[in-house]
Amino acid sequence: TATRLLVAAVLYAAGTAVMLVMLFHPRSRWFLDPLTDVPCRDRPCVALTFDDGPSPDVTPRVLDILREKNARATFFVVGRQVERHPELARRASAEGHVVGNHTYSHPPLFCFLSPRRLREEVERAQDVIFGATSVRPHHFRSPVGLRHPILKAALDRVNLTFVLWRLRTYDTRALTPGELRRRILERVRPGAIVLLHDRGGPGAAAMLTALPDVIDALRARGYEFVTV
């Protein structure tokens, strides 16, 4: 009957919505427990993280700012990008930053990959990053923070910790530097892992302009900049 079809459609939609929340929400514990905060010691701390690089147009400028401000960060790099620009991953590691695994090709439908393809994405990126930096990554972030039923097993095979974020900045959107600065400074909390990007695109200029001010403002509040 029409009523039964309506009830079934509502239940299906509700189930789909719940599944999408569990797949996309950074603090979901479905399939595995992500790291969204870092422990602070004697003072407030924050972990700046940059995804999707290295990019020749953005990553060197981020590294220059971090060096100038004496701040450390974590770069979740895409293996294919490291193959194109190994010197940038090498520089990040040499300057004291952590280089993490962000898959080999950043597949947009990560949560629907076959188990074999998922393992290849993780392990190929591990090898490429190690080849460029001589350091094997210990941390992994999936594209857009997506989960996968076998992700825990794939990460355990190569001793990777799953890292997401506490504060998503939406810096890939066309924000102004002031908007991005306010978004971070109004929402940051001690121990927060902050998601940024160094891939280029419409938000890159605002991020590069805002980053020095954000570092200065957080340091004025007593924050220490740590890696994951």
Tab-separated table of C-alpha atoms in Angstrom:
chain	number	residue	atom	x	y	z
A	1	THR	CA	0.000	0.000	0.000
A	2	ALA	CA	0.966	3.646	-0.288
A	3	THR	CA	1.355	3.922	3.491
A	4	ARG	CA	3.787	0.997	3.655
A	5	LEU	CA	5.805	2.398	0.765
A	6	LEU	CA	5.982	5.760	2.511
A	7	VAL	CA	7.121	4.172	5.788
A	8	ALA	CA	9.752	2.112	3.946
A	9	ALA	CA	11.007	5.200	2.127
A	10	VAL	CA	11.249	7.155	5.390
A	11	LEU	CA	13.116	4.320	7.124
A	12	TYR	CA	15.501	3.979	4.176
A	13	ALA	CA	16.199	7.710	4.156
A	14	ALA	CA	16.760	7.735	7.907
A	15	GLY	CA	19.133	4.779	7.693
A	16	THR	CA	21.040	6.407	4.858
A	17	ALA	CA	21.319	9.650	6.823
A	18	VAL	CA	22.694	7.836	9.863
A	19	MET	CA	25.251	6.001	7.707
A	20	LEU	CA	26.382	9.235	6.055
A	21	VAL	CA	26.850	10.922	9.434
A	22	MET	CA	28.918	7.978	10.648
A	23	LEU	CA	31.034	8.077	7.495
A	24	PHE	CA	31.594	11.820	7.345
A	25	HIS	CA	31.556	13.192	10.897
A	26	PRO	CA	35.135	13.588	12.173
A	27	ARG	CA	34.251	12.463	15.676
A	28	SER	CA	32.332	9.381	14.587
A	29	ARG	CA	33.763	6.192	16.108
A	30	TRP	CA	32.388	3.944	13.364
A	31	PHE	CA	34.949	1.325	12.252
A	32	LEU	CA	37.795	2.979	14.201
A	33	ASP	CA	38.558	5.726	16.700
A	34	PRO	CA	40.246	8.791	15.130
A	35	LEU	CA	42.664	11.138	16.828
A	36	THR	CA	41.054	14.608	16.888
A	37	ASP	CA	43.084	16.236	19.668
A	38	VAL	CA	46.666	16.163	20.901
A	39	PRO	CA	47.759	16.087	24.548
A	40	CYS	CA	49.127	19.349	25.933
A	41	ARG	CA	51.753	19.450	28.666
A	42	ASP	CA	52.439	22.615	30.630
A	43	ARG	CA	50.663	25.092	28.349
A	44	PRO	CA	47.856	25.195	25.760
A	45	CYS	CA	48.810	23.599	22.470
A	46	VAL	CA	47.436	23.334	18.958
A	47	ALA	CA	48.353	21.119	16.007
A	48	LEU	CA	48.172	22.772	12.593
A	49	THR	CA	47.769	20.222	9.806
A	50	PHE	CA	47.908	20.738	6.041
A	51	ASP	CA	46.284	18.337	3.569
A	52	ASP	CA	46.582	17.512	-0.139
A	53	GLY	CA	50.095	18.775	-0.899
A	54	PRO	CA	52.828	19.161	-1.591
A	55	SER	CA	52.059	21.942	-4.034
A	56	PRO	CA	54.854	23.978	-5.638
A	57	ASP	CA	52.765	27.155	-5.440
A	58	VAL	CA	51.664	26.897	-1.805
A	59	THR	CA	53.745	24.449	0.238
A	60	PRO	CA	57.042	26.409	0.028
A	61	ARG	CA	55.274	29.540	1.243
A	62	VAL	CA	53.679	27.653	4.137
A	63	LEU	CA	57.072	26.248	5.069
A	64	ASP	CA	58.606	29.720	4.877
A	65	ILE	CA	55.949	31.096	7.247
A	66	LEU	CA	56.380	28.232	9.698
A	67	ARG	CA	60.146	28.682	9.686
A	68	GLU	CA	59.847	32.429	10.185
A	69	LYS	CA	57.427	31.937	13.076
A	70	ASN	CA	59.329	28.984	14.548
A	71	ALA	CA	56.182	26.835	14.482
A	72	ARG	CA	55.871	23.140	13.714
A	73	ALA	CA	53.049	21.483	11.794
A	74	THR	CA	51.954	18.216	10.216
A	75	PHE	CA	51.588	17.711	6.463
A	76	PHE	CA	49.276	14.948	5.236
A	77	VAL	CA	50.634	14.487	1.736
A	78	VAL	CA	49.283	12.735	-1.344
A	79	GLY	CA	51.714	10.149	-2.693
A	80	ARG	CA	51.255	11.196	-6.306
A	81	GLN	CA	52.110	14.779	-5.369
A	82	VAL	CA	55.207	13.606	-3.514
A	83	GLU	CA	56.338	11.795	-6.655
A	84	ARG	CA	56.022	15.082	-8.547
A	85	HIS	CA	57.637	17.236	-5.848
A	86	PRO	CA	59.766	15.021	-3.588
A	87	GLU	CA	61.960	17.971	-2.596
A	88	LEU	CA	59.020	19.610	-0.807
A	89	ALA	CA	58.208	16.558	1.294
A	90	ARG	CA	61.927	16.225	2.011
A	91	ARG	CA	62.140	19.858	3.082
A	92	ALA	CA	59.103	19.596	5.381
A	93	SER	CA	60.599	16.586	7.130
A	94	ALA	CA	64.067	18.141	7.366
A	95	GLU	CA	62.649	21.290	8.957
A	96	GLY	CA	61.071	19.346	11.802
A	97	HIS	CA	57.524	18.878	10.571
A	98	VAL	CA	55.695	15.559	10.543
A	99	VAL	CA	54.826	14.130	7.135
A	100	GLY	CA	51.759	11.901	7.199
A	101	ASN	CA	50.006	9.648	4.685
A	102	HIS	CA	46.957	11.035	2.824
A	103	THR	CA	46.690	8.126	0.338
A	104	TYR	CA	48.471	7.799	-2.967
A	105	SER	CA	45.911	9.407	-5.305
A	106	HIS	CA	43.301	11.000	-2.981
A	107	PRO	CA	40.390	8.967	-4.430
A	108	PRO	CA	37.109	10.911	-4.017
A	109	LEU	CA	35.062	7.752	-3.346
A	110	PHE	CA	37.476	6.431	-0.744
A	111	CYS	CA	34.760	4.749	1.328
A	112	PHE	CA	33.703	2.615	-1.663
A	113	LEU	CA	37.139	1.306	-2.656
A	114	SER	CA	37.717	-2.432	-2.821
A	115	PRO	CA	39.813	-3.779	0.065
A	116	ARG	CA	42.709	-4.416	-2.306
A	117	ARG	CA	42.589	-0.904	-3.783
A	118	LEU	CA	42.399	0.669	-0.327
A	119	ARG	CA	45.474	-1.216	0.856
A	120	GLU	CA	47.304	-0.165	-2.323
A	121	GLU	CA	46.410	3.490	-1.729
A	122	VAL	CA	47.763	3.364	1.820
A	123	GLU	CA	50.864	1.247	1.233
A	124	ARG	CA	51.955	2.858	-2.038
A	125	ALA	CA	51.831	6.268	-0.372
A	126	GLN	CA	53.904	4.896	2.504
A	127	ASP	CA	56.611	3.768	0.095
A	128	VAL	CA	56.639	7.014	-1.904
A	129	ILE	CA	56.872	9.180	1.233
A	130	PHE	CA	59.642	7.034	2.656
A	131	GLY	CA	61.510	7.251	-0.640
A	132	ALA	CA	61.389	11.056	-0.531
A	133	THR	CA	62.022	11.667	3.180
A	134	SER	CA	63.721	8.493	4.484
A	135	VAL	CA	61.077	8.581	7.230
A	136	ARG	CA	58.154	6.172	7.213
A	137	PRO	CA	54.885	7.875	8.197
A	138	HIS	CA	53.129	6.960	11.438
A	139	HIS	CA	49.938	8.935	10.824
A	140	PHE	CA	47.166	8.664	8.234
A	141	ARG	CA	44.276	10.896	7.240
A	142	SER	CA	41.751	9.701	4.693
A	143	PRO	CA	40.380	11.935	1.929
A	144	VAL	CA	37.676	14.171	3.429
A	145	GLY	CA	37.960	12.108	6.614
A	146	LEU	CA	35.984	9.203	5.127
A	147	ARG	CA	35.815	5.783	6.801
A	148	HIS	CA	35.978	2.323	5.258
A	149	PRO	CA	35.019	-1.054	6.787
A	150	ILE	CA	38.563	-2.442	6.461
A	151	LEU	CA	40.446	0.801	7.120
A	152	LYS	CA	41.532	-0.216	10.604
A	153	ALA	CA	42.994	-3.476	9.319
A	154	ALA	CA	44.771	-1.670	6.468
A	155	LEU	CA	46.295	0.879	8.844
A	156	ASP	CA	47.299	-1.759	11.377
A	157	ARG	CA	49.264	-3.597	8.649
A	158	VAL	CA	51.644	-0.640	8.377
A	159	ASN	CA	51.384	0.767	11.924
A	160	LEU	CA	49.466	3.929	11.072
A	161	THR	CA	47.353	6.006	13.464
A	162	PHE	CA	44.117	7.444	12.064
A	163	VAL	CA	44.067	11.237	12.471
A	164	LEU	CA	41.197	13.605	11.710
A	165	TRP	CA	40.593	17.052	13.220
A	166	ARG	CA	38.794	19.006	15.916
A	167	LEU	CA	38.560	22.270	13.951
A	168	ARG	CA	37.731	22.342	10.263
A	169	THR	CA	38.568	25.755	8.809
A	170	TYR	CA	36.927	25.396	5.373
A	171	ASP	CA	39.960	27.202	3.994
A	172	THR	CA	39.406	25.756	0.511
A	173	ARG	CA	36.405	28.034	0.111
A	174	ALA	CA	36.722	31.612	-1.094
A	175	LEU	CA	36.993	33.127	2.384
A	176	THR	CA	38.709	36.412	3.111
A	177	PRO	CA	41.810	36.306	5.326
A	178	GLY	CA	39.802	38.005	8.069
A	179	GLU	CA	37.022	35.431	7.885
A	180	LEU	CA	39.481	32.560	8.069
A	181	ARG	CA	41.365	34.173	10.955
A	182	ARG	CA	38.151	34.721	12.925
A	183	ARG	CA	36.936	31.202	12.236
A	184	ILE	CA	40.094	29.713	13.715
A	185	LEU	CA	40.543	32.071	16.642
A	186	GLU	CA	36.899	31.891	17.741
A	187	ARG	CA	36.730	28.095	17.650
A	188	VAL	CA	40.172	26.858	18.671
A	189	ARG	CA	40.547	25.035	21.976
A	190	PRO	CA	43.634	23.630	23.728
A	191	GLY	CA	44.714	20.380	22.086
A	192	ALA	CA	42.774	20.979	18.873
A	193	ILE	CA	43.947	19.479	15.612
A	194	VAL	CA	43.244	22.138	12.955
A	195	LEU	CA	42.539	21.189	9.335
A	196	LEU	CA	44.091	23.398	6.640
A	197	HIS	CA	45.194	22.761	3.049
A	198	ASP	CA	48.327	23.501	1.016
A	199	ARG	CA	47.076	22.268	-2.347
A	200	GLY	CA	46.279	25.598	-3.979
A	201	GLY	CA	42.849	26.594	-5.226
A	202	PRO	CA	40.462	29.452	-4.415
A	203	GLY	CA	41.223	29.599	-0.694
A	204	ALA	CA	45.016	29.382	-0.854
A	205	ALA	CA	45.754	33.110	-0.998
A	206	ALA	CA	43.548	33.841	2.009
A	207	MET	CA	45.119	31.003	3.969
A	208	LEU	CA	48.643	32.214	3.235
A	209	THR	CA	47.713	35.766	4.242
A	210	ALA	CA	45.932	34.703	7.432
A	211	LEU	CA	48.432	32.081	8.610
A	212	PRO	CA	51.101	34.430	10.065
A	213	ASP	CA	48.451	36.429	11.952
A	214	VAL	CA	46.827	33.253	13.273
A	215	ILE	CA	50.161	31.966	14.556
A	216	ASP	CA	50.943	35.313	16.213
A	217	ALA	CA	47.494	35.556	17.810
A	218	LEU	CA	47.571	32.008	19.166
A	219	ARG	CA	51.081	32.458	20.498
A	220	ALA	CA	49.930	35.645	22.257
A	221	ARG	CA	47.305	33.485	23.999
A	222	GLY	CA	50.071	31.171	25.197
A	223	TYR	CA	49.616	28.405	22.645
A	224	GLU	CA	52.449	26.083	21.687
A	225	PHE	CA	52.531	24.653	18.144
A	226	VAL	CA	52.968	20.883	18.116
A	227	THR	CA	52.758	18.035	15.632
A	228	VAL	CA	50.386	15.091	15.861
